[in-house]
C-alpha cells in the first residue's frame, strides 16, 4: 500500500486544522441549497402536499429535464463520488471501473422496463414496487417480501450518504478532536437540515437541489480531468504510476490491478451486469421514475443519461490521478482512509476556494439521494406495511402523515448508524443490500411482461435466494472484517469468482420457474391480476387513470363526493 504521512504534513492547513476558505465556500453553497429545499414546498404544489402523490412523487408531474437531474442525483450519489475513485485508488480496475459499463447497461433497462412500470403505475395509482406486485399477483405476502427487501436494502444506502458528507467535513478539518459531540456536530446540523426540508417539501426538494448538485459535479470533474493531469505530468505518467503500483510488492499484497486479468473477467462481467439489474429495483430509483409526467419522459431520459456515465468514467480515473499525485488520505483519527482520497486530492492540488466548491459538490451530492431514499423508504413502509397490514382504512392524508414521520425515523436510524458503528459496517451492509435487492428483480421485471409466474413460486425463489446470498456474503472475509467483507464468491458449477447477487438471482429464477410448473399442475390458486395488457402502454392523458381519493376533503375536513 501507499506510505501515508501524518495529517500535520498537509500544507493547506497545518496540523490538520480548519481549511477556512474551503469551509466558507462549502457553507455558503450548503445554505443556498437549504433555502432552495424549503422553497421547493411552494413549487407546483397541489393539495398542500397532503398525499403520497404530491409529497412522495412530486405530483407525478416532472418533465424531461427535471427528471434527468433527479435521476442523475438519485443514481450518482455522494458515495459514488467517494467510493468509485477510492476503489480505483485502493484495489484497481476490477473493483472500481466496473461501475462504468454497469451504468451503460443500465439505460436499456430504464428504456424498456421502467417505461412499462410507469404506465401500469400511472394507470392504477401505484406508488411503490410493492403496490405493483400486490396488484399484479394478488399476493399480500409476495408484496410484503418485496417491500421489506427494498426498505431494508435502502437503509445502509442512506447511511453511506452521511458517510460521504462526513468524508468532506473530515478533510476540510471541520469538527473537533476533543470529544464526540464537537467532532460530529457539523453532521448533526446537516442531518437536521436534510430532515427539515424533506419533511416540508417532499420529493420537490431534492428535485430542485439536484440542479445545483449536478452543475457543481460537472464543473468540478471537468476542471479536475483537464487541470490535474497537466499539473502532475500527464496521463502517461499517471498510468505508469498505476502500473508501477500493481507490480510493487505492496500492490500485489493488496491485490491491486491496473487491468482486468483473465481470472477477474467473470467477476467484472457479473458485477457490471448484476449491479445494472439491481439499481432500478431500489425504491428510490422507482420513486424517481414514477415522479415523471409521462412514459415518453422515461424513454428520453434513457437516451440522455449516458452523459453521466461519461462523467463517471472521468471520476473513476481521479483515483488513479491520486496515486500519481502521491495523495495521502488521513482521517482526523490519524489513520489511513481511502474513502477520503478524492476530497484530499482536491484539497492538496486546488486553491482552497475551489476545493470548497468540490467539497460542496460532494456534500450536496449526498443530500439529494439521501432525501429521495428516505422518501422512497417511507412510501414503501406506509403503502405496503402500514396500510396493507396495520391500517387498511387509512386515508390519503393519513398516509402522507405516516410517510413524513417515517422519513424522519429512517434518517435518524442512518445518523445513529454512522455515528455509533464503524464505517466499514455501513459499507458491508450496503454491499449486502445490493445482493438482497436484486432478488426482487424476477417478481417486478418478469411481472411487467407476463403473469405466467406463480406467486408462491416467486416467493419461494426469493426466500431461497435471500438465504443463499446472505450465507455466501457472510463467508467473504476482507482485511477489514471477517464476515460480509465483499460481494464476490465462487460461482457454483463454473468455479469462477463472480458477483454473489447474480448467482443468487439465477437460482431465484430457476426455483420460481420449476415451482410454477408444479403449482400450476396442482391447480394452486394463482391470485387475481388487477392489471390488463393495455395498462402497460398507458400515456399521461389516458382517461382511465386512477387518482388518489380521500373521502375527507383536505380543506374543510368534511365528506367530499367521490369523483366520477
C-alpha positions as a printed Julia matrix, in Angstrom:
564×3 Matrix{Float64}:
   0.0     0.0     0.0
   0.94    3.66   -0.29
   3.01    5.03    2.55
   0.85    7.53    4.44
   2.06   10.74    6.04
   0.61   12.19    9.25
  -2.11   14.81    8.99
   0.32   17.54   10.03
   2.05   17.14    6.67
  -0.94   18.7     4.92
   0.31   22.12    3.78
  -3.16   23.61    3.23
  -3.99   23.66    6.9
  -1.03   22.63    9.09
  -1.79   20.32   11.94
  -4.98   19.15   10.3
  -6.76   22.38   11.3
  -9.71   24.09    9.66
  -9.38   25.0     5.98
 -11.15   28.34    6.32
 -11.62   29.39    2.65
 -12.87   25.94    1.62
 -15.21   25.78    4.6
 -16.68   29.22    3.85
 -17.46   28.23    0.24
 -18.88   24.9     1.43
 -21.14   26.56    4.0
 -22.38   29.24    1.56
 -23.33   26.69   -1.09
 -24.88   24.46    1.58
 -27.01   27.39    2.77
 -28.07   28.07   -0.83
 -29.45   24.58   -1.34
 -31.04   24.66    2.12
 -33.07   27.72    1.14
 -33.95   26.06   -2.17
 -35.06   22.94   -0.31
 -37.54   24.84    1.86
 -38.78   27.0    -1.04
 -39.47   23.84   -3.05
 -42.61   23.28   -0.96
 -44.24   26.15   -2.92
 -43.2    24.82   -6.34
 -46.03   23.18   -8.33
 -47.76   22.45   -5.06
 -51.04   20.55   -5.04
 -53.25   19.57   -2.09
 -50.72   21.15    0.29
 -48.53   18.04   -0.03
 -51.15   16.02    1.84
 -50.98   12.9    -0.32
 -48.24   10.49   -1.36
 -48.75   11.52   -4.97
 -47.88   15.11   -4.05
 -45.38   14.71   -1.19
 -43.75   11.43   -2.23
 -43.91   11.67   -6.04
 -43.9    15.41   -6.68
 -47.4    15.27   -8.15
 -46.18   12.81  -10.83
 -45.52   15.88  -12.95
 -41.76   16.2   -13.56
 -40.71   16.84  -17.16
 -37.68   15.6   -19.09
 -35.04   17.92  -17.64
 -36.23   17.79  -14.05
 -36.42   14.01  -14.26
 -32.94   13.9   -15.8
 -31.42   15.88  -12.95
 -33.47   13.94  -10.38
 -32.43   10.54  -11.75
 -28.83   11.69  -12.02
 -28.93   12.97   -8.46
 -30.56    9.72   -7.38
 -28.17    7.32   -9.1
 -24.87    9.2    -8.88
 -24.61    9.77   -5.17
 -22.0    11.25   -2.85
 -20.89    7.73   -2.13
 -20.3     7.23   -5.85
 -18.15   10.35   -5.77
 -16.23    8.93   -2.81
 -16.26    5.14   -3.29
 -15.59    4.63   -7.01
 -12.28    6.56   -7.11
 -11.42    5.13   -3.67
 -11.8     1.62   -5.12
  -9.63    2.59   -8.09
  -7.07    4.04   -5.67
  -7.03    1.07   -3.29
  -7.97   -2.01   -5.32
  -7.7    -1.1    -9.01
  -9.68   -1.66  -12.18
 -11.92   -4.61  -11.26
 -13.35   -3.09   -8.08
 -13.63    0.45   -9.41
 -14.05    0.69  -13.15
 -16.83   -1.91  -13.44
 -19.18    0.92  -12.47
 -18.82    2.48  -15.93
 -20.11   -0.46  -18.04
 -22.68   -1.18  -15.35
 -24.26    2.25  -15.79
 -24.19    1.84  -19.57
 -26.04   -1.49  -19.33
 -28.49    0.25  -17.02
 -30.05    2.56  -19.6
 -31.75   -0.09  -21.76
 -33.3    -1.36  -18.51
 -34.74    2.11  -17.94
 -35.92    2.39  -21.55
 -37.78   -0.91  -21.73
 -38.66   -1.97  -18.19
 -39.24    1.3   -16.38
 -41.47    2.79  -19.07
 -43.82   -0.17  -18.65
 -43.73    0.16  -14.86
 -44.53    3.87  -15.2
 -47.55    3.13  -17.4
 -49.14    0.49  -15.2
 -48.39    2.52  -12.06
 -49.89    5.65  -13.64
 -52.97    3.69  -14.65
 -53.61    2.21  -11.19
 -52.09    4.86   -8.91
 -49.24    2.64   -7.71
 -46.63    4.46   -5.61
 -44.18    1.62   -4.91
 -42.94   -1.64   -6.39
 -44.87   -3.42   -3.64
 -48.09   -1.81   -4.94
 -47.42   -3.21   -8.41
 -46.6    -6.71   -7.1
 -49.75   -6.68   -4.96
 -51.89   -5.75   -7.94
 -50.19   -7.99  -10.48
 -50.08  -11.21   -8.45
 -52.87  -10.65   -5.94
 -50.46  -11.62   -3.17
 -50.05   -9.64    0.04
 -47.26  -11.97    1.13
 -45.16  -11.52   -2.01
 -45.76   -7.76   -1.88
 -44.6    -7.71    1.75
 -41.44   -9.66    0.9
 -40.57   -7.3    -1.95
 -41.32   -4.23    0.18
 -39.32   -5.33    3.23
 -36.38   -6.18    0.98
 -36.45   -2.75   -0.62
 -36.89   -0.96    2.7
 -34.05   -2.78    4.47
 -31.68   -2.55    1.48
 -32.17    1.22    1.33
 -31.26    1.96    4.97
 -27.47    1.41    4.71
 -27.52    3.29    1.39
 -28.85    6.36    3.24
 -26.18    5.92    5.92
 -23.49    5.95    3.26
 -24.65    9.35    2.04
 -23.9    10.67    5.52
 -20.52    8.93    5.32
 -19.9    10.98    2.15
 -20.7    14.23    3.97
 -18.52   13.15    6.86
 -15.58   12.5     4.49
 -15.77   16.06    3.19
 -16.0    17.56    6.67
 -13.08   15.46    7.84
 -10.76   16.6     5.06
 -11.84   20.24    5.46
 -10.95   19.98    9.15
 -14.49   20.75   10.29
 -15.26   19.3    13.71
 -13.13   18.93   16.77
 -10.97   16.09   18.02
 -11.62   16.63   21.73
 -14.97   14.87   22.12
 -17.56   13.11   20.03
 -20.06   15.98   20.21
 -17.64   18.55   18.82
 -16.46   16.14   16.16
 -19.95   15.18   14.97
 -21.79   18.49   15.47
 -21.48   19.51   11.75
 -23.0    16.2    10.7
 -25.88   16.76   13.15
 -26.52   20.15   11.56
 -26.51   18.66    8.05
 -28.89   15.93    9.24
 -31.35   18.39   10.8
 -31.41   20.49    7.63
 -31.96   17.42    5.46
 -34.73   16.13    7.73
 -36.5    19.51    7.88
 -36.73   20.33    4.19
 -37.55   16.73    3.24
 -40.44   16.75    5.72
 -41.83   20.08    4.48
 -41.18   19.8     0.73
 -41.13   16.09   -0.07
 -39.68   15.0    -3.41
 -39.77   18.55   -4.77
 -36.8    19.49   -2.56
 -34.25   17.02   -3.99
 -35.63   17.66   -7.49
 -34.76   21.36   -7.18
 -31.44   20.83   -5.37
 -30.36   18.26   -7.99
 -29.86   21.13  -10.45
 -27.19   22.73   -8.25
 -25.63   19.4    -7.35
 -25.18   18.21  -10.93
 -23.88   21.55  -12.19
 -21.26   21.57   -9.44
 -20.24   17.96  -10.12
 -19.87   18.52  -13.87
 -17.84   21.66  -13.22
 -15.52   20.07  -10.67
 -14.84   16.87  -12.62
 -14.27   18.56  -15.97
 -11.87   21.06  -14.4
 -10.15   18.24  -12.5
  -9.52   15.98  -15.51
  -8.15   18.9   -17.52
  -6.11   20.63  -14.83
  -4.77   17.82  -12.63
  -3.07   15.62  -15.28
  -1.24   18.65  -16.7
  -0.07   19.55  -13.19
   1.32   16.13  -12.25
   2.91   15.05  -15.52
   0.17   13.96  -17.91
  -1.89   10.81  -18.4
   1.12    8.77  -19.49
   2.79    9.44  -16.16
  -0.45    8.65  -14.31
  -0.87    5.24  -15.99
   2.83    4.47  -15.45
   2.45    5.2   -11.75
  -0.62    2.97  -11.52
   1.16    0.13  -13.33
   4.16    0.52  -11.03
   1.86    0.18   -8.03
   0.33   -3.01   -9.48
   3.81   -4.5    -9.9
   5.09   -3.48   -6.47
   5.15   -5.98   -3.58
   2.69   -3.83   -1.62
   0.35   -3.63   -4.62
   0.44   -7.37   -5.16
  -0.17   -7.99   -1.46
  -3.25   -5.75   -1.67
  -4.32   -7.48   -4.95
  -4.22   -4.12   -6.74
  -4.62   -4.46  -10.53
  -4.48   -1.92  -13.33
  -6.22   -4.22  -15.85
  -8.93   -6.86  -15.75
  -6.96  -10.1   -15.99
  -8.3   -13.5   -17.11
  -9.08  -14.58  -13.55
 -11.13  -11.46  -12.88
 -13.27  -11.38  -16.02
 -16.23  -13.3   -14.6
 -16.18  -11.07  -11.53
 -16.05   -7.93  -13.69
 -18.87   -9.01  -16.01
 -21.22  -10.32  -13.33
 -20.6    -7.26  -11.14
 -21.42   -4.91  -14.0
 -24.47   -6.81  -15.25
 -25.84   -7.72  -11.81
 -25.41   -4.2   -10.48
 -27.26   -2.78  -13.5
 -30.14   -5.18  -12.91
 -30.25   -4.27   -9.22
 -30.04   -0.49   -9.31
 -33.54    0.23  -10.57
 -35.07   -2.25   -8.17
 -34.24    0.1    -5.28
 -37.27    2.04   -4.02
 -35.57    5.4    -4.59
 -34.92    4.62   -8.26
 -38.54    3.59   -8.79
 -39.71    6.73   -6.96
 -37.71    8.94   -9.33
 -39.2     7.12  -12.33
 -42.8     7.33  -11.13
 -42.46   11.07  -10.42
 -42.1    11.84  -14.15
 -45.13   13.07  -16.02
 -45.1    10.71  -19.0
 -43.9     7.4   -20.36
 -42.02    9.26  -23.06
 -40.14   11.24  -20.41
 -38.64    7.98  -19.13
 -37.51    6.96  -22.61
 -35.98   10.35  -23.34
 -34.03   10.14  -20.11
 -32.71    6.71  -21.01
 -31.27    8.36  -24.12
 -29.55   11.31  -22.42
 -28.5     9.77  -19.08
 -25.33    8.24  -20.64
 -23.81   11.7   -20.23
 -23.48   10.74  -16.56
 -21.55    7.6   -17.49
 -19.0     9.78  -19.28
 -18.58   11.85  -16.12
 -18.41    8.67  -14.0
 -15.54    7.37  -16.14
 -13.63   10.59  -15.56
 -14.46   10.47  -11.86
 -13.14    6.9   -11.56
  -9.83    7.94  -13.1
  -9.34   10.5   -10.34
  -8.48    7.56   -8.08
  -5.51    6.86  -10.31
  -4.64   10.55  -10.56
  -4.37   10.47   -6.76
  -1.84    7.6    -6.98
   0.38    9.6    -9.34
  -0.05   12.73   -7.21
   1.02   10.89   -4.06
  -2.2    11.76   -2.21
  -2.19   10.68    1.45
  -5.78   10.35    2.73
  -5.59   10.57    6.52
  -8.61   10.86    8.81
  -8.89   13.05   11.89
  -8.01    9.96   13.9
  -4.62    9.84   12.18
  -5.37    6.59   10.35
  -5.29    5.98    6.56
  -8.75    6.09    4.98
  -9.04    5.53    1.22
 -12.59    6.94    1.28
 -11.05   10.4     1.76
  -8.84   10.21   -1.32
 -10.88   12.44   -3.67
 -11.56   15.23   -1.13
  -7.89   15.08   -0.1
  -6.74   15.19   -3.73
  -8.83   18.3    -4.34
  -7.56   19.99   -1.18
  -3.93   19.2    -1.98
  -3.98   20.22   -5.65
  -6.54   23.04   -5.97
  -6.76   26.54   -4.47
  -8.72   26.47   -1.23
 -11.76   28.25   -2.68
 -12.12   25.69   -5.5
 -11.57   22.85   -3.04
 -14.59   24.31   -1.23
 -16.62   24.08   -4.44
 -15.57   20.43   -4.79
 -16.45   19.71   -1.16
 -19.86   21.3    -1.7
 -20.44   19.16   -4.8
 -19.85   16.01   -2.75
 -21.84   17.17    0.29
 -24.8    18.37   -1.79
 -24.45   15.18   -3.79
 -25.26   13.38   -0.53
 -28.32   15.46    0.29
 -30.19   14.72   -2.94
 -30.07   10.9    -2.86
 -30.44   10.79    0.93
 -33.67   12.77    0.63
 -35.02   10.61   -2.21
 -34.04    7.39   -0.45
 -35.71    8.38    2.82
 -38.88    9.4     0.95
 -38.92    6.15   -1.03
 -38.33    4.01    2.07
 -41.1     5.9     3.88
 -43.54    5.45    0.98
 -42.76    1.72    0.93
 -43.41    1.34    4.64
 -46.59    3.4     4.52
 -48.2     1.77    1.49
 -47.09   -1.83    1.82
 -46.76   -2.37    5.56
 -48.76    0.29    7.44
 -51.77    0.48    5.14
 -51.7    -3.08    3.82
 -51.25   -4.82    7.16
 -51.85   -2.38   10.04
 -54.48    0.15    8.97
 -56.29   -0.77    5.73
 -58.73    2.14    6.07
 -56.06    4.84    6.31
 -56.98    7.95    4.33
 -54.73    9.62    1.79
 -53.95   12.38    4.29
 -53.06    9.83    6.98
 -50.79    8.02    4.54
 -48.9    11.23    3.83
 -48.52   11.98    7.54
 -47.19    8.5     8.33
 -44.79    8.67    5.39
 -43.42   12.04    6.54
 -42.83   10.71   10.05
 -41.27    7.51    8.75
 -38.86    9.5     6.6
 -37.63   11.2     9.78
 -37.22    7.87   11.59
 -35.28    6.43    8.65
 -32.85    9.37    8.67
 -32.4     9.12   12.45
 -31.52    5.45   12.01
 -28.95    6.36    9.35
 -27.4     9.03   11.56
 -27.16    6.74   14.59
 -25.71    4.01   12.4
 -22.98    6.3    11.08
 -22.11    7.74   14.49
 -22.31    4.55   16.55
 -20.81    1.95   14.22
 -17.63    1.53   12.25
 -17.9     2.96    8.72
 -16.83   -0.41    7.32
 -20.06   -1.92    8.64
 -22.08    0.59    6.63
 -20.14   -0.35    3.52
 -20.57   -4.07    4.17
 -24.31   -3.73    4.73
 -24.69   -1.67    1.56
 -22.97   -4.48   -0.37
 -25.31   -6.97    1.29
 -28.26   -4.73    0.42
 -27.24   -4.92   -3.24
 -27.38   -8.72   -3.07
 -30.82   -8.6    -1.47
 -32.42   -6.02   -3.75
 -31.57   -7.98   -6.9
 -33.78  -10.79   -5.63
 -36.82   -8.58   -6.26
 -35.98   -8.47   -9.98
 -37.93  -11.61  -11.06
 -41.2   -10.57   -9.4
 -41.04   -7.0   -10.69
 -39.48   -7.21  -14.15
 -40.83  -10.58  -15.28
 -44.2    -9.43  -13.98
 -44.08   -6.45  -16.34
 -44.21   -8.83  -19.31
 -46.05  -11.95  -18.23
 -48.36  -13.22  -15.49
 -47.29  -16.83  -16.03
 -45.07  -17.0   -12.93
 -46.91  -18.25   -9.86
 -46.98  -16.0    -6.8
 -45.91  -18.74   -4.4
 -43.14  -19.88   -6.74
 -41.76  -16.34   -6.86
 -41.96  -16.12   -3.08
 -40.08  -19.41   -2.68
 -37.41  -18.35   -5.19
 -36.97  -15.05   -3.36
 -36.64  -16.79    0.04
 -34.04  -19.33   -1.12
 -32.02  -16.67   -2.97
 -32.04  -14.36    0.06
 -30.72  -17.14    2.31
 -28.12  -18.21   -0.26
 -26.9   -14.66   -0.92
 -26.65  -13.82    2.79
 -24.83  -17.06    3.56
 -22.26  -16.61    0.78
 -21.68  -12.96    1.7
 -21.21  -13.94    5.36
 -18.3   -16.2     4.36
 -16.45  -13.42    2.5
 -13.55  -12.01    4.5
 -11.51   -8.87    3.87
  -8.55   -7.17    5.57
 -11.06   -5.05    7.5
 -13.59   -7.69    8.55
 -14.07  -11.45    8.88
 -17.61  -11.53    7.5
 -19.55   -9.64    4.84
 -16.23   -8.31    3.56
 -17.3    -8.21   -0.09
 -19.81   -9.36   -2.66
 -17.72  -11.79   -4.74
 -17.6   -15.55   -4.26
 -17.06  -18.65   -6.38
 -19.94  -19.42   -8.75
 -21.27  -22.99   -8.27
 -20.51  -25.43  -11.12
 -18.41  -22.89  -13.04
 -16.0   -22.35  -10.16
 -15.08  -18.8   -11.25
 -15.19  -15.78   -8.98
 -18.43  -13.86   -9.56
 -20.99  -11.49   -8.08
 -22.98  -13.28   -5.38
 -26.18  -11.4    -6.21
 -26.06  -12.52   -9.84
 -25.63  -16.16   -8.86
 -28.46  -15.83   -6.32
 -30.9   -14.32   -8.85
 -30.2   -17.18  -11.3
 -31.08  -19.64   -8.51
 -34.1   -17.47   -7.75
 -35.43  -17.69  -11.31
 -34.76  -21.44  -11.66
 -36.69  -22.21   -8.48
 -39.54  -19.9    -9.48
 -39.88  -21.49  -12.94
 -39.77  -25.08  -11.64
 -42.28  -24.41   -8.85
 -44.57  -22.53  -11.24
 -44.93  -25.74  -13.26
 -45.56  -27.67  -10.04
 -48.16  -25.24   -8.61
 -49.95  -24.92  -11.96
 -50.09  -28.7   -12.27
 -51.54  -28.93   -8.77
 -54.0   -26.11   -9.63
 -52.9   -23.97   -6.68
 -54.74  -20.59   -6.92
 -52.51  -18.1    -8.7
 -54.16  -14.94   -7.34
 -56.14  -12.22   -9.08
 -54.36   -9.94  -11.54
 -55.93   -6.47  -11.48
 -53.95   -5.24  -14.49
 -54.64   -5.62  -18.2
 -52.31   -5.75  -21.22
 -53.25   -2.22  -22.28
 -52.23   -0.86  -18.86
 -48.56   -1.34  -19.7
 -48.74    1.13  -22.6
 -50.77    3.92  -20.95
 -49.67    7.51  -21.58
 -50.14   10.56  -19.37
 -53.6    11.66  -20.62
 -55.28    8.27  -20.58
 -58.91    8.76  -19.42
 -58.83    5.64  -17.23
 -56.16    6.93  -14.84
 -56.97    6.25  -11.21
 -56.43    9.24   -8.91
 -55.84    9.27   -5.17
 -59.19    9.77   -3.48
 -59.63   10.74    0.15
 -63.26   10.76    1.34
 -62.32   13.57    3.74
 -61.97   16.9     1.94
 -58.44   18.19    2.62
 -59.55   21.8     3.01
 -62.74   21.52    5.09
 -62.43   18.13    6.79
 -65.95   17.28    5.61
 -67.1    14.38    3.48
 -66.32   15.04   -0.16
 -68.13   13.48   -3.13
 -66.22   10.73   -4.91
 -65.12   11.75   -8.42
 -66.98   10.14  -11.29
